[in-house]
Amino acid sequence: MVTEKRVDIQVNGQACEITVPAWRTLLEVLRELGHKEVKCGCEKGDCGACAVLLDGKVVDSCLTLAWNAAGRSVTTVQGLGGPDNAHPLQTAFIEHGSAQCGYCTP
């Protein structure tokens, strides 16, 4: 039985190669890779703190096994845009003085 597997994923456009155990979640892997913008909230997929785009579709990274992201593209909120090319979501947060705590907004 295979307990670890090499996984190649793209995170915010950057290629990453990692070896992970079968039970490791995408959230845990992203945090290990330094993506602190992805947070652990409820660990049930309810709060949205762990939400990322996986091949352009929103998923709860706390419920997604890292193995399921193999060969796919992951985008965190950090990868949506930056100071010079803010994503409409980021612009709305700035314009309305919103905070991304992760409990009421992903």
XYZ file of C-alpha atoms in Angstrom, residues 23-66:
44
model
C -3.978 11.763 4.483
C -2.411 15.240 4.064
C -4.871 17.944 3.028
C -4.256 20.606 0.427
C -4.627 23.190 3.202
C -1.759 21.634 5.177
C 0.452 21.491 2.094
C -0.260 25.109 1.152
C 0.579 26.268 4.684
C 3.804 24.221 4.613
C 4.690 25.929 1.328
C 4.335 29.300 3.083
C 0.871 30.308 1.898
C -0.386 31.762 5.167
C -3.248 33.525 3.377
C -5.030 30.152 3.333
C -6.386 29.643 6.819
C -7.738 26.791 8.899
C -11.099 27.758 10.348
C -13.769 25.152 10.984
C -12.160 22.128 9.267
C -15.644 21.228 7.967
C -15.846 23.305 4.785
C -18.343 25.774 6.240
C -16.394 28.968 7.006
C -14.542 29.601 3.727
C -11.226 30.469 5.394
C -9.506 27.701 3.422
C -11.151 28.421 0.051
C -8.893 28.252 -3.015
C -9.410 27.832 -6.732
C -8.494 24.384 -8.047
C -8.370 24.584 -11.841
C -10.619 27.636 -11.575
C -13.265 26.077 -9.312
C -13.691 26.994 -5.646
C -12.835 24.151 -3.254
C -12.367 23.898 0.488
C -8.697 23.029 0.853
C -9.332 21.633 4.348
C -11.483 18.889 2.773
C -9.377 18.288 -0.347
C -6.580 15.748 -0.165
C -3.300 17.008 -1.579
